[in-house]
Short mmCIF file of C-alpha atoms and ligand atoms in Angstrom, two decimals:
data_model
loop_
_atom_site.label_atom_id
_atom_site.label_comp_id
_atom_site.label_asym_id
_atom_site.label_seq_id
_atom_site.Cartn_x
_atom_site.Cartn_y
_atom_site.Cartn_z
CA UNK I 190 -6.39 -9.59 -13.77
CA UNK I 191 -7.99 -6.61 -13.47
CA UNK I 192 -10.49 -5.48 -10.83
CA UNK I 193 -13.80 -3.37 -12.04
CA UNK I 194 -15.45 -0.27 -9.94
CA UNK I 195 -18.24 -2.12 -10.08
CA UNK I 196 -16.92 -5.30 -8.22
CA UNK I 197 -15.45 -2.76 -5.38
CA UNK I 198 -18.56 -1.26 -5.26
CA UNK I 199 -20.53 -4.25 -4.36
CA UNK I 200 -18.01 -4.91 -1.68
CA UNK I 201 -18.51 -2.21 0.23
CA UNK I 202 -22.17 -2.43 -0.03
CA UNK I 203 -22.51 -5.34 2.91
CA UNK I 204 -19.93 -3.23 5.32
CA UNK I 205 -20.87 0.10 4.70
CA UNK I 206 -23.52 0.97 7.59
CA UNK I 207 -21.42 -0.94 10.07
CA UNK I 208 -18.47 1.78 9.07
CA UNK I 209 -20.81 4.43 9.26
CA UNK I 210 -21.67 3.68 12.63
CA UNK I 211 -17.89 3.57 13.73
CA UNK I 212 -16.74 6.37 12.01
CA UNK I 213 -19.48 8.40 12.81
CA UNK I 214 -19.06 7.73 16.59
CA UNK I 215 -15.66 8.46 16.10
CA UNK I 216 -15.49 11.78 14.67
CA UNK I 217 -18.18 12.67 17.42
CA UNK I 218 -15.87 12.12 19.70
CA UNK I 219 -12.46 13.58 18.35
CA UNK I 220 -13.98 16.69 17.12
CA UNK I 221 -15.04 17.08 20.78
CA UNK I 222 -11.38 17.22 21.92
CA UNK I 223 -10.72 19.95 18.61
CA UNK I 224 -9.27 17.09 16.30
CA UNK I 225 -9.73 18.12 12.77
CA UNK I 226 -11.09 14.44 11.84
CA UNK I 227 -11.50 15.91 7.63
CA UNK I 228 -7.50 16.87 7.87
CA UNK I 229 -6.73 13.72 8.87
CA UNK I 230 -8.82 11.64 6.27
CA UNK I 231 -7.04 14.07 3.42
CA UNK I 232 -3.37 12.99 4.91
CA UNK I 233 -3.75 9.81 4.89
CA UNK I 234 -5.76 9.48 1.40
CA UNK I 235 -2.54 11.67 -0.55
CA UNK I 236 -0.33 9.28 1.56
CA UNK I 237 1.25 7.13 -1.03
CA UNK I 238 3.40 4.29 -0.58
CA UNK I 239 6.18 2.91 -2.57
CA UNK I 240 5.72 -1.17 -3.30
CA UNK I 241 9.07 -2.68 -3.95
CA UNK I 242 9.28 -4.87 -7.64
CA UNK I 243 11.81 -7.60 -5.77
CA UNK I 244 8.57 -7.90 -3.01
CA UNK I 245 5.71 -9.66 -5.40
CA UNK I 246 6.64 -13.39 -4.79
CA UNK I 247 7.79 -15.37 -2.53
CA UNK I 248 11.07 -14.94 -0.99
CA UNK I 249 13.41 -17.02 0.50
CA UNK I 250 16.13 -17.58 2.98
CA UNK I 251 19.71 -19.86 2.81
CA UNK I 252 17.17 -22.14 3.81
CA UNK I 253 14.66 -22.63 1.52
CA UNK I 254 12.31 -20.78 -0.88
CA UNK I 255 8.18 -22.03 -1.02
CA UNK I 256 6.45 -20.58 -4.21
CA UNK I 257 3.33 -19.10 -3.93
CA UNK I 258 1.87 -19.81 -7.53
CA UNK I 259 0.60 -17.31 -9.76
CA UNK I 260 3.90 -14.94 -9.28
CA UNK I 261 4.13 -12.24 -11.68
CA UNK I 262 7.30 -13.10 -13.92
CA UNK I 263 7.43 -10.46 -15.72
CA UNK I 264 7.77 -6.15 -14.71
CA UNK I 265 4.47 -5.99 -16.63
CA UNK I 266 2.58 -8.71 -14.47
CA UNK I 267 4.02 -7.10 -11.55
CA UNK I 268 3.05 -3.44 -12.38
CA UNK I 269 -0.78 -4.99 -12.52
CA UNK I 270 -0.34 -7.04 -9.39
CA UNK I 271 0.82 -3.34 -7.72
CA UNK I 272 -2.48 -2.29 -9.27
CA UNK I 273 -4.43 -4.97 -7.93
CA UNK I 274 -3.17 -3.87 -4.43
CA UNK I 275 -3.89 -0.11 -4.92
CA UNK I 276 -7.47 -0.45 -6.33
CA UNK I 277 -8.04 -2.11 -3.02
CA UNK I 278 -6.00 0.19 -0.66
CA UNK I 279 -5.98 3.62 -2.67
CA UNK I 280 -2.15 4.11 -1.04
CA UNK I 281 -0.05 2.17 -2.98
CA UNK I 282 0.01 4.09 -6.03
CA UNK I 283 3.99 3.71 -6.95
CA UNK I 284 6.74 1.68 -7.86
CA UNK I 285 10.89 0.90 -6.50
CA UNK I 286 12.02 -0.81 -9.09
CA UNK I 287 15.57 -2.46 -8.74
CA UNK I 288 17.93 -2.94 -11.01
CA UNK I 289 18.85 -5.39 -12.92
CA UNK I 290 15.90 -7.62 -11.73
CA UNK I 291 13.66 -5.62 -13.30
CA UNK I 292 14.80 -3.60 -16.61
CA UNK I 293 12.00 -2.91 -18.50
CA UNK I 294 12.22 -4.07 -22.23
CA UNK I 295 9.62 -1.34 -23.72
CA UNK I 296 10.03 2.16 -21.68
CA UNK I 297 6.68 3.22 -23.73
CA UNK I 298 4.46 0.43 -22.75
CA UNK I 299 5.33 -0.21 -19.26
CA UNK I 300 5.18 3.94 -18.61
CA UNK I 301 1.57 3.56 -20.06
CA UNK I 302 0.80 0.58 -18.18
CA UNK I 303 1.84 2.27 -14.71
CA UNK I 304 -0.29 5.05 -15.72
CA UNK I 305 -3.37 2.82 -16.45
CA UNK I 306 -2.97 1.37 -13.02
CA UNK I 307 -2.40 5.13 -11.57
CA UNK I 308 1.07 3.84 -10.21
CA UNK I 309 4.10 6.60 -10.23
CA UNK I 310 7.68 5.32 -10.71
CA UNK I 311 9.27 6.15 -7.28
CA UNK I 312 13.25 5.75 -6.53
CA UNK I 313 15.04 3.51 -8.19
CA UNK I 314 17.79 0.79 -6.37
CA UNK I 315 20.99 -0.15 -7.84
CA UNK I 316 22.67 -3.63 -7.85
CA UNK I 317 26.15 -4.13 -6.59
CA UNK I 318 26.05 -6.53 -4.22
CA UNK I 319 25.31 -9.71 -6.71
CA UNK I 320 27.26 -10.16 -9.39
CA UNK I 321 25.85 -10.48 -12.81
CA UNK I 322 26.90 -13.57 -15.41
CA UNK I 323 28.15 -10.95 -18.21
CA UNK I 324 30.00 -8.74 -15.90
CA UNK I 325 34.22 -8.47 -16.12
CA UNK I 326 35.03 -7.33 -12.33
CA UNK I 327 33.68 -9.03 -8.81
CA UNK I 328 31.61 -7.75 -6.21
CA UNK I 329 33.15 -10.15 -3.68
CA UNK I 330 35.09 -7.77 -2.27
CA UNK I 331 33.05 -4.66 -1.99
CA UNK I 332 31.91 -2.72 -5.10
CA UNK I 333 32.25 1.39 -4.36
CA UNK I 334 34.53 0.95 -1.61
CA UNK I 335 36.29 -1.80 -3.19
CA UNK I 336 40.78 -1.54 -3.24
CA UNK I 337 40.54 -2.08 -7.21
CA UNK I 338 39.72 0.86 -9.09
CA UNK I 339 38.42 -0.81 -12.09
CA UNK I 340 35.49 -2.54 -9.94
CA UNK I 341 34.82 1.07 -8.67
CA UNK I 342 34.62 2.26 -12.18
CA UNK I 343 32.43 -0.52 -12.64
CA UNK I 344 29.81 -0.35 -10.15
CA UNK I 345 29.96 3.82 -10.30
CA UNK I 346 28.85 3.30 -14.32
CA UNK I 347 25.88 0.38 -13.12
CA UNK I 348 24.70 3.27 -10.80
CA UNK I 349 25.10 5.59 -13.58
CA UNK I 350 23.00 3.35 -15.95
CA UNK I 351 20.43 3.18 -12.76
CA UNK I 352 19.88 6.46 -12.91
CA UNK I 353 19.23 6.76 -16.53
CA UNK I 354 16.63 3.79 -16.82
CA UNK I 355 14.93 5.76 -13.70
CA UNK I 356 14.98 9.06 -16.14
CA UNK I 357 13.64 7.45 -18.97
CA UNK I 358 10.82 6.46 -16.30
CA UNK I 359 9.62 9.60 -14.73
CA UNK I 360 11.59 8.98 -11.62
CA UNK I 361 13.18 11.29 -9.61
CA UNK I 362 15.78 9.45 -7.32
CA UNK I 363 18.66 6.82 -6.71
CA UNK I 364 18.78 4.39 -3.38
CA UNK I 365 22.24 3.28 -2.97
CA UNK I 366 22.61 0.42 -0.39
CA UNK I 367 26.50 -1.43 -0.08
CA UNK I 368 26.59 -4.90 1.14
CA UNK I 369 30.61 -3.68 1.16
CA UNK I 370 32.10 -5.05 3.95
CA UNK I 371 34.17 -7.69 5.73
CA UNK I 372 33.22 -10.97 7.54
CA UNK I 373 36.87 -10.77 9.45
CA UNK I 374 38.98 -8.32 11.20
CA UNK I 375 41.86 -7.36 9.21
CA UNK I 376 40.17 -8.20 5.94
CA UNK I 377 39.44 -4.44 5.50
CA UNK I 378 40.86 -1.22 6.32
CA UNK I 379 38.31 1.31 7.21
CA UNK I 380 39.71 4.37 5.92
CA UNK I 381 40.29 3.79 2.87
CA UNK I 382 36.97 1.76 2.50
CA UNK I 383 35.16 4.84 3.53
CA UNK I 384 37.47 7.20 1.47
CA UNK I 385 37.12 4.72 -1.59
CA UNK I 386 33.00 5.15 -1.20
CA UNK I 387 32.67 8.58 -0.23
CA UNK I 388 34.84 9.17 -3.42
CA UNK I 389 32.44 6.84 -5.53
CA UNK I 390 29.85 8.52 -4.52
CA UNK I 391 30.78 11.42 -5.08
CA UNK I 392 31.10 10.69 -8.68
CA UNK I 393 27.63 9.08 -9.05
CA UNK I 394 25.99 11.91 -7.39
CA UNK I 395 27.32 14.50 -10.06
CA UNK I 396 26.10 12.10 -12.84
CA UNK I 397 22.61 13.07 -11.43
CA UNK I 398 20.32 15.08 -12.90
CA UNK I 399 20.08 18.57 -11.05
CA UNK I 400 16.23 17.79 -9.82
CA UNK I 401 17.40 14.06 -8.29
CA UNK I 402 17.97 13.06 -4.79
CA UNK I 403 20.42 10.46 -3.79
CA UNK I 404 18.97 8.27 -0.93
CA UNK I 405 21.89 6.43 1.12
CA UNK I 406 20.50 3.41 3.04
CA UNK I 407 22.77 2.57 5.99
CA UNK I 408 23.03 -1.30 7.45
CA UNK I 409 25.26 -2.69 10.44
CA UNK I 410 25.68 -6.28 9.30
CA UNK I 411 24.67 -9.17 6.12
CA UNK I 412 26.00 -9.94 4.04
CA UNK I 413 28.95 -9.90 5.98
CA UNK I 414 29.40 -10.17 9.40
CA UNK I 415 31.96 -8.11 10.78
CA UNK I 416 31.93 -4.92 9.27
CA UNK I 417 29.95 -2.91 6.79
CA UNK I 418 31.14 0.25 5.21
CA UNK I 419 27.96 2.17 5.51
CA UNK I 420 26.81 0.48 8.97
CA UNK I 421 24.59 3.82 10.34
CA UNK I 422 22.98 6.62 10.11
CA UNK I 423 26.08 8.77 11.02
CA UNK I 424 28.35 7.24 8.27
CA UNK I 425 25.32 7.37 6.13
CA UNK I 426 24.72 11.00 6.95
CA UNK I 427 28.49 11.77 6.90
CA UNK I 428 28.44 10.33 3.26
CA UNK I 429 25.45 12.38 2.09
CA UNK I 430 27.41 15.80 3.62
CA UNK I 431 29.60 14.98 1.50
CA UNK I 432 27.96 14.70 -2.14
CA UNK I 433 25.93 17.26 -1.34
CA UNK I 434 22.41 19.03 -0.66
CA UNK I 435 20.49 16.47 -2.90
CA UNK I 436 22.17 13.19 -1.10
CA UNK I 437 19.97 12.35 2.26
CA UNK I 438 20.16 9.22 4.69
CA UNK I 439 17.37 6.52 3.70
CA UNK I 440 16.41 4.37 7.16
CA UNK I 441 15.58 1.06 7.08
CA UNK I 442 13.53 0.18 10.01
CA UNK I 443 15.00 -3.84 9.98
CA UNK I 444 18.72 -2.39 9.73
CA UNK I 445 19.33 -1.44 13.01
CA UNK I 446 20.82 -3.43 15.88
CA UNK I 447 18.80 -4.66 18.68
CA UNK I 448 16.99 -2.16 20.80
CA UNK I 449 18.07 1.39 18.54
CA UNK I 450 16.44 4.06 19.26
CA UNK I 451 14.75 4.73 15.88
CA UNK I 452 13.02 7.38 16.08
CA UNK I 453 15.23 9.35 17.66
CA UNK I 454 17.58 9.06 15.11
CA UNK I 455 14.72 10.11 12.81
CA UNK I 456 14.26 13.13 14.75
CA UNK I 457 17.73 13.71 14.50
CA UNK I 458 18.13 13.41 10.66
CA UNK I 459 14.64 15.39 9.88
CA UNK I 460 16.51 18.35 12.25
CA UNK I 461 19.49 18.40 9.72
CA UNK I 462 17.17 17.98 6.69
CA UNK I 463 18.93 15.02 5.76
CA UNK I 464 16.04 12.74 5.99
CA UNK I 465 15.52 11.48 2.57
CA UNK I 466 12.87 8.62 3.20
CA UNK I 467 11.97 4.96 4.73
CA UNK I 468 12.04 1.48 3.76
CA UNK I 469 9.20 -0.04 6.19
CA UNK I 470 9.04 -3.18 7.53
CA UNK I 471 9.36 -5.11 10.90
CA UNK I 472 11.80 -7.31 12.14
CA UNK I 473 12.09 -9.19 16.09
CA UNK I 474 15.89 -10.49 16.13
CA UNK I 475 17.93 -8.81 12.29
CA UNK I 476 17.10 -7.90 8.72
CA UNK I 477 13.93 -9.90 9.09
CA UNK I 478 12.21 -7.83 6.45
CA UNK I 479 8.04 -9.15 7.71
CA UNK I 480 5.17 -7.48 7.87
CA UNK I 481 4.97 -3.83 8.97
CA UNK I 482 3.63 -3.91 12.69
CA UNK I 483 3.53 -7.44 12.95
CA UNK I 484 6.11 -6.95 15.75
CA UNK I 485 6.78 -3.60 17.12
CA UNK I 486 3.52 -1.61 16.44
CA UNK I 487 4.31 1.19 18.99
CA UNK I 488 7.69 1.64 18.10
CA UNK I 489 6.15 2.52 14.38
CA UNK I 490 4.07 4.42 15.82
CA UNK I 491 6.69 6.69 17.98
CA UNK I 492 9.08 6.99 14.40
CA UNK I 493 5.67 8.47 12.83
CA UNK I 494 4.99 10.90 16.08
CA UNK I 495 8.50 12.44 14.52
CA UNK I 496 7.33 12.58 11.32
CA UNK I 497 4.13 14.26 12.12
CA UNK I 498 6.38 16.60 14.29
CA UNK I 499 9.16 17.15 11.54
CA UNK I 500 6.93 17.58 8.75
CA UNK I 501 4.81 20.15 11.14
CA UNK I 502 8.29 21.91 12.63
CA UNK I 503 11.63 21.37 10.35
CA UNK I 504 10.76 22.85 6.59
CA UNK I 505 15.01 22.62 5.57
CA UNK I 506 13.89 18.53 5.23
CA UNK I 507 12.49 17.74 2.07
CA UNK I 508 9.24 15.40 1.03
CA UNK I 509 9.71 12.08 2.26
CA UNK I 510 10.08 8.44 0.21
CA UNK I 511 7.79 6.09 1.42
CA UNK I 512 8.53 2.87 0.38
CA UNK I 513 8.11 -0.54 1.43
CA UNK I 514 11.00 -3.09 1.58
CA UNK I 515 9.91 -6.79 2.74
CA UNK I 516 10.43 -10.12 1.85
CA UNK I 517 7.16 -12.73 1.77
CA UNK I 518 8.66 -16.12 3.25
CA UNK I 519 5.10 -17.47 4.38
CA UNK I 520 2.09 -15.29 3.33
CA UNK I 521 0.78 -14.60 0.08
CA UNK I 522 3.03 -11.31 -1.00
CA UNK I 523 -0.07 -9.53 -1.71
CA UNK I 524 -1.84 -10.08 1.13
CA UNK I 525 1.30 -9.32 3.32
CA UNK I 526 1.74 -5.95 1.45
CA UNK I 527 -1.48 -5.25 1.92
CA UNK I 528 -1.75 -5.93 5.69
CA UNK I 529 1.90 -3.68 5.70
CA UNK I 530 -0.03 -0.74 4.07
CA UNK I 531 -2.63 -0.93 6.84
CA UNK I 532 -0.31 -0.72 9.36
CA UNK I 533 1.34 2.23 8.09
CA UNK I 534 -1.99 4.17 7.91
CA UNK I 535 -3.03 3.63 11.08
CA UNK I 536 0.44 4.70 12.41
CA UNK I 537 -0.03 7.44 10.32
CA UNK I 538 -3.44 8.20 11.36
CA UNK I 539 -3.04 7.76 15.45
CA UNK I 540 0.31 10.14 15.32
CA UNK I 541 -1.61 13.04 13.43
CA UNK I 542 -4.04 12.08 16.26
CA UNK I 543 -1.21 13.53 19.17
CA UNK I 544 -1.75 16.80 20.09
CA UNK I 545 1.61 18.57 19.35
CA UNK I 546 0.82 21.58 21.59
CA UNK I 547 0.08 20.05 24.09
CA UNK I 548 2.75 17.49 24.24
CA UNK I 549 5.38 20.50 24.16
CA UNK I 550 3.60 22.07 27.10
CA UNK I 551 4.48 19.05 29.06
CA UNK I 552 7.42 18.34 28.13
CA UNK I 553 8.27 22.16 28.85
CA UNK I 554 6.94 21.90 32.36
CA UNK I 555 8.78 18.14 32.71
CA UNK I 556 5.13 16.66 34.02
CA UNK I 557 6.64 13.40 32.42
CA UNK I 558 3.08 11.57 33.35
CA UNK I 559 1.23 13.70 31.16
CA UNK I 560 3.60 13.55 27.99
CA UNK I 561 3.02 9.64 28.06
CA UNK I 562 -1.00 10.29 28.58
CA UNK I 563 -0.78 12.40 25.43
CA UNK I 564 1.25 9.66 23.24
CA UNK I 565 -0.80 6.77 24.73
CA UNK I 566 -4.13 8.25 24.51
CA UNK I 567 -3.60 8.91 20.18
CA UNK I 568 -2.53 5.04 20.46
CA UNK I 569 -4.56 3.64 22.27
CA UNK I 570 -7.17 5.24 19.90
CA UNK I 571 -9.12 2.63 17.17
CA UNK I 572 -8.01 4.52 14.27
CA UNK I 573 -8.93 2.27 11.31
CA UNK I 574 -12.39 3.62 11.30
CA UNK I 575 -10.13 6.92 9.73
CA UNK I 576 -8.45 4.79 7.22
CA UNK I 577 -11.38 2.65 6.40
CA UNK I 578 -13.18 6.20 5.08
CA UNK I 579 -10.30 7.62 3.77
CA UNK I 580 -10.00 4.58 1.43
CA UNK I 581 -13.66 4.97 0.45
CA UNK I 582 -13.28 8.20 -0.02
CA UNK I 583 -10.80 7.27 -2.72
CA UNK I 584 -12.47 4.77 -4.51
CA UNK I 585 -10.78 1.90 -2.23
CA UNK I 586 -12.86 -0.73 -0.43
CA UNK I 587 -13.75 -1.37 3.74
CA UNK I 588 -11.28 -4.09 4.31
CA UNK I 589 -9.35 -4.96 1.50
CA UNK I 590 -7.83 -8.53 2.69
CA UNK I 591 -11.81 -9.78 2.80
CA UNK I 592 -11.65 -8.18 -0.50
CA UNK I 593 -8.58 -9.68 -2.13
CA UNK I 594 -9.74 -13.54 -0.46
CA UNK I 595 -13.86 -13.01 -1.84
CA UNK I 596 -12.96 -11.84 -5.27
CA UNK I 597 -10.07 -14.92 -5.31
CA UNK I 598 -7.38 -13.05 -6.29
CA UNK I 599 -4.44 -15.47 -5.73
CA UNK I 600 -6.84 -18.43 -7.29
CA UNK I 601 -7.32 -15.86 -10.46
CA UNK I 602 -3.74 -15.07 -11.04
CA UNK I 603 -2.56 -19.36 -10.29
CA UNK I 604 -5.25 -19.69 -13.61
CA UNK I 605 -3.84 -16.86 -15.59
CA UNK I 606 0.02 -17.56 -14.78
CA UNK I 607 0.33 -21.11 -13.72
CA UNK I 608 1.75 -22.46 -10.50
CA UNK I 609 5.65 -22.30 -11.47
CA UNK I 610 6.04 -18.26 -11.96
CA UNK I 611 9.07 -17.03 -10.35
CA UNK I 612 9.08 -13.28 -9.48
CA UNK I 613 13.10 -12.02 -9.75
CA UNK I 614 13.76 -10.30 -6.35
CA UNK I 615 14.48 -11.74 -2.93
C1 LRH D 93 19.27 -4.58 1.97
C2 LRH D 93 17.99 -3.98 1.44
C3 LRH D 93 18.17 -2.94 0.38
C4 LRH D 93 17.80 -3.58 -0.90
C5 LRH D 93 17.61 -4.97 -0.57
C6 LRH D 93 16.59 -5.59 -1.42
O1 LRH D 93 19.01 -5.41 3.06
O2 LRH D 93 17.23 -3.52 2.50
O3 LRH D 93 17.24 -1.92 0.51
O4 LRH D 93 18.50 -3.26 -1.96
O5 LRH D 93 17.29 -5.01 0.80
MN1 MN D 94 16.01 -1.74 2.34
#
C-alpha cells in the first residue's frame, strides 16, 4: 500500500482553515514574547525519528499475544508500513533494524526500497539475549559477560556480523543491550561479569569502522531478576570510557526504576558528551514499553528541556539517535507509533518554547517560583498547532490518525496480507 500526494492533499483540504486560525493566533502571540515561531517549525520538521523493525505488529507478553491482521511479514512490507507512517507524519523517516529478526535477503533492493519511501537506515541492534536454533554455545548464562570464553567469542563475532549488515546498509552505528544477568544471589560474580563485558566490548568496538558509534543501552532488571550486568547509566557510561570516544550511553526511558530522575541523568551524560541517543517510550510500573506520553507527559517533557539546553550549551556531545522502542499489546502498531511520534514533537516543540535565558537568570538569583513559571508556562502552551504546520510544511497531513482511519489503512493492508501475518519482533 502506498499512499499518493494527491490523497494527502485532499485531507488537508477540510482542516486547513481551522489550522490556520490556530496557528495563526498562535504565532501572534509567541512572537509577542520574542519566540522565533519559523525556528521552531524548522526543528521540529528536520527532527527525524527512528521506528524500530521488531515494533510493526503486535506484541505480546508471557501472557498472551492478539494479532492485529495485516502485519508486515516480511523487512520489505515493513520498510513500506514505516513509509506509510512517515508520508503521514513527515518525522519518521528511518529505520532500527535488529538482528537476526530482520536480515535482509537482497541489500540492493531493500536499500532502494528505503530510499523510495525516503527512510534512512539508523543504528542497528544486536541479538544475544535469544538463542538462535543453528547456534553451538547458550545465551542462558549471559553472552559478553558470560564465564565461558567460547560463548564470548560467540556473541563478540554476532555483534561483529551486526555491524557489517549495518555497513552494507548505510548505517552508521551499533546498540548493544545485555539481558546478562542473574535471577539469584550467588549465581554471578560481579567482577568478573563486568571485567568479562567491558573486555568484550572492547573487542567489538575496535571491529568498528572508524566513522561508527557504539550506543550502550543500560537496564536494572528482565530478563532476570536480580542482577543485570549493565543495570545504569554509570556502568553504562563506565563501559563506554572504556572502549573509547565513539562508545556513548543509549537511555531507555522504560529502563529505569521507579521514580529516577531521568533527566537529570540526561543532563549529566550530555555534560560528559557521552550521550549517544534515546529509545522513547512510556512505562507506569517496569519495561512497559507503551505509547510515548501516554503516562508521564511532563516528565518527557523535562528530559527534552535538557536536550534543548545540551544541544544549545554542551558542543563535546555528539548528534543524538532518536529512536523509538515500544511494544503494541492493544492498539494497532501503526496507529500507536504514530500517536508516539506526536508526542515527541510536541515535547520537542513546548521545550524549544522555554526561554533558556531567562530560566538561568532565575535560577542564578534562586527565585525558585519563577524558574517553575518559566517551565510551566512552555507546557502549559497548546503546541500542536507548531507541529500540525511543520508537518504541512513537509508534505505531511493535519492529523494523521484521522488520516490513517479515513483512508483505511489497517482494512487495506488485512486485504493485501491476510489476517495471519506475523511481524518477527516482540
Ligand atoms: C530491551 C530493549 C532493547 C531491545 C529490546 C527489543 O528491553 O529495550 O532495546 O533490544 O528491548
Ligand atoms: Mn530499548
Amino acid at each position: 500500500m502506498k499512499i499518493q500526494k494527491q490523497q494527502l492533499e485532499d485531507l488537508n483540504k477540510s482542516g486547513i482553515s481551522d489550522h490556520k486560525t490556530k496557528f495563526d493566533f498562535l504565532t501572534q502571540s509567541l512572537s509577542k514574547d520574542g519566540t522565533d515561531v519559523e525556528n521552531i517549525i524548522n526543528k521540529l520538521a528536520e527532527f527525524q525519528v527512528a521506528i524500530p523493525s521488531w515494533a510493526l505488529g503486535a506484541g505480546g507478553t508471557r501472557f498472551g499475544r492478539f494479532s492485529y491482521g495485516g502485519e508486515p511479514a516480511s523487512l520489505e512490507q515493513k520498510i513500506e508500513d514505516i513509509g506509510l507512517i512517515h508520508s503521514l507524519t513527515q518525522t519518521a523517516g528511518a529505520v532500527s533494524l535488529h538482528i537476526p529478526w530482520d536480515v535482509p535477503n537482497d541489500y540492493q533492493a531493500i536499500k532502494e526500497l528505503a530510499a523510495l519511501n525516503k527512510i534512512k537506515f539508523d543504528a542497528v541492534n544486536s541479538n544475544t539475549f535469544q538463542d538462535q536454533k543453528d547456534q553451538k554455545e547458550t545465551y542462558k548464562y549471559g553472552s559478553l559477560s558470560n564465564t565461558s570464553a567460547a560463548v564470548r567469542e560467540q556473541a563478540i563475532a554476532h555483534n561483529k556480523e551486526v555491524i557489517e549488515i549495518g555497513n552494507k546498509l548505510g548505517s552508521k552505528s551499533l546498540t548493544v543491550w545485555l539481558a546478562d544477568g542473574a535471577s539469584f544471589p550467588g549465581q554471578n560474580n560481579f567482577q568478573t561479569a563486568l571485567t568479562h563485558t567491558q573486555n568484550s566490548l572492547i573487542d567489538i568496538y575496535e571491529d568498528m569502522p572508524a566513522d561508527w558509534k557504539m550506543f550502550i543501552e543500560y537496564k536494572p532488571y528482565e530478563p532476570y531478576f536480580y542482577s543485570t550486568v549493565i543495570q545504569d547509566w554509570g556502568t553504562s557510561l563506565m563501559l563506554a570510557n572504556g572502549c573509547g570516544e565513539r562508545a556513548y550511553t543509549l537511555v531507555d526511558l522504560g529502563h529505569h526504576l521507579p521514580n529516577t530522575n531521568i533527566e537529570q541523568i540526561v543532563s549529566i551524560l550530555m555534560l560528559k558528551g557521552k550521550l549517544g541517543g534515546f529509545h522513547f517510550n512510556d512505562s507506569k510500573y517496569g519495561d512497559d514499553d507503551i505509547t510515548v506520553g501516554s503516562i508521564k507527559p511532563y516528565a518527557l517533557f523535562l528530559i527534552f528541556n535538557e536536550l534543548v539546553y545540551g544541544m544549545q550549551n554542551n558542543p563535546q556531545n555528539p548528534e543524538l539517535g532518536w529512536m523509538i522502542d515500544a511494544s503494541h499489546n492493544l492498539k494497532d502498531p501503526l496507529e500507536d507509533l504514530i500517536q508516539s511520534l506526536e508526542a515527541i514533537q510536541e515535547a520537542y516543540a513546548k521545550a524549544l518554547l522555554i526561554d533558556q535565558n531567562a530560566l538561568r537568570a532565575a535560577q542564578e538569583a534562586h527565585d525558585v517560583t519563577r524558574c517553575q513559571e518559566i517551565l510551566q508556562e512552555a507546557y502549559r502552551t497548546d503546541v500542536r498547532p507548531l507541529v500540525r504546520e511543520a508537518r504541512l510544511q513537509t508534505g505531511g497531513v493535519i492529523n494523521p490518525i484521522a488520516a490513517y482511519r479515513k483512508l483505511e489503512v489497517r482494512e487495506q493492508l488485512i486485504k493485501e496480507r491476510g489476517k495471519n501475518t506475523i511481524a518477527t519482533g516482540l
